[in-house]
């Protein structure tokens, strides 16, 4: 859990904001494809690569206050919180 949580928080600390669940899935998948060692397994879905493990990790981080998830006109916005920044350090 710590490795996957740290990975997600590290990615979001660099990107600041990710707009959309599909975009989040694709960004993490592309980072894996270029060699970043991430613990998520993917399968191909309707809109491209999808990892249920990644979505579970994101949900966990949101529920525990490490990430914020806001709905902007039907699109989810993800940002790292102060609690997430402290955990990452």
GROMACS .gro file of C-alpha atoms in nm:
model
   89
    1UNK     CA    1   0.000   0.000   0.000
    2UNK     CA    2   0.274   0.246   0.087
    3UNK     CA    3   0.454   0.200  -0.243
    4UNK     CA    4   0.142   0.249  -0.451
    5UNK     CA    5   0.021   0.542  -0.238
    6UNK     CA    6   0.362   0.709  -0.260
    7UNK     CA    7   0.365   0.656  -0.639
    8UNK     CA    8   0.027   0.823  -0.689
    9UNK     CA    9   0.111   1.110  -0.455
   10UNK     CA   10   0.446   1.163  -0.623
   11UNK     CA   11   0.288   1.182  -0.968
   12UNK     CA   12   0.023   1.429  -0.851
   13UNK     CA   13   0.277   1.644  -0.669
   14UNK     CA   14   0.451   1.698  -1.004
   15UNK     CA   15   0.136   1.749  -1.211
   16UNK     CA   16  -0.053   1.962  -0.952
   17UNK     CA   17  -0.397   1.880  -1.102
   18UNK     CA   18  -0.529   1.595  -1.313
   19UNK     CA   19  -0.863   1.656  -1.480
   20UNK     CA   20  -1.049   1.331  -1.539
   21UNK     CA   21  -1.038   0.971  -1.424
   22UNK     CA   22  -0.949   0.842  -1.771
   23UNK     CA   23  -0.666   1.093  -1.796
   24UNK     CA   24  -0.529   0.981  -1.459
   25UNK     CA   25  -0.537   0.617  -1.572
   26UNK     CA   26  -0.365   0.701  -1.901
   27UNK     CA   27  -0.094   0.918  -1.742
   28UNK     CA   28   0.003   0.646  -1.496
   29UNK     CA   29  -0.004   0.382  -1.768
   30UNK     CA   30   0.217   0.591  -1.997
   31UNK     CA   31   0.465   0.650  -1.713
   32UNK     CA   32   0.485   0.273  -1.668
   33UNK     CA   33   0.538   0.227  -2.042
   34UNK     CA   34   0.839   0.461  -2.041
   35UNK     CA   35   1.001   0.271  -1.756
   36UNK     CA   36   0.869   0.404  -1.424
   37UNK     CA   37   0.835   0.109  -1.187
   38UNK     CA   38   0.476   0.125  -1.064
   39UNK     CA   39   0.281  -0.156  -0.891
   40UNK     CA   40  -0.039  -0.139  -1.097
   41UNK     CA   41  -0.170  -0.406  -1.334
   42UNK     CA   42  -0.365  -0.293  -1.640
   43UNK     CA   43  -0.625  -0.439  -1.870
   44UNK     CA   44  -0.765  -0.280  -2.182
   45UNK     CA   45  -1.109  -0.130  -2.141
   46UNK     CA   46  -1.351   0.081  -2.346
   47UNK     CA   47  -1.141   0.399  -2.336
   48UNK     CA   48  -0.792   0.249  -2.314
   49UNK     CA   49  -0.584   0.102  -2.033
   50UNK     CA   50  -0.757   0.065  -1.697
   51UNK     CA   51  -0.625  -0.046  -1.359
   52UNK     CA   52  -0.878  -0.135  -1.091
   53UNK     CA   53  -0.585  -0.133  -0.844
   54UNK     CA   54  -0.501   0.226  -0.933
   55UNK     CA   55  -0.863   0.335  -0.895
   56UNK     CA   56  -0.883   0.162  -0.555
   57UNK     CA   57  -0.566   0.341  -0.446
   58UNK     CA   58  -0.701   0.678  -0.560
   59UNK     CA   59  -1.029   0.614  -0.377
   60UNK     CA   60  -0.838   0.521  -0.060
   61UNK     CA   61  -0.623   0.835  -0.080
   62UNK     CA   62  -0.931   1.053  -0.130
   63UNK     CA   63  -1.117   0.889   0.161
   64UNK     CA   64  -0.821   0.947   0.394
   65UNK     CA   65  -0.759   1.307   0.288
   66UNK     CA   66  -0.433   1.265   0.096
   67UNK     CA   67  -0.597   1.366  -0.234
   68UNK     CA   68  -0.888   1.593  -0.307
   69UNK     CA   69  -1.147   1.487  -0.562
   70UNK     CA   70  -1.379   1.753  -0.694
   71UNK     CA   71  -1.644   1.725  -0.959
   72UNK     CA   72  -1.623   2.004  -1.218
   73UNK     CA   73  -1.925   1.979  -1.450
   74UNK     CA   74  -1.911   1.598  -1.460
   75UNK     CA   75  -1.530   1.572  -1.470
   76UNK     CA   76  -1.328   1.469  -1.167
   77UNK     CA   77  -1.036   1.690  -1.063
   78UNK     CA   78  -0.761   1.536  -0.851
   79UNK     CA   79  -0.511   1.735  -0.647
   80UNK     CA   80  -0.270   1.644  -0.370
   81UNK     CA   81  -0.362   1.789  -0.028
   82UNK     CA   82  -0.131   1.924   0.241
   83UNK     CA   83  -0.173   1.593   0.425
   84UNK     CA   84  -0.061   1.415   0.107
   85UNK     CA   85   0.243   1.640   0.074
   86UNK     CA   86   0.343   1.568   0.436
   87UNK     CA   87   0.300   1.193   0.383
   88UNK     CA   88   0.515   1.205   0.070
   89UNK     CA   89   0.804   1.376   0.250
   0.00000   0.00000   0.00000
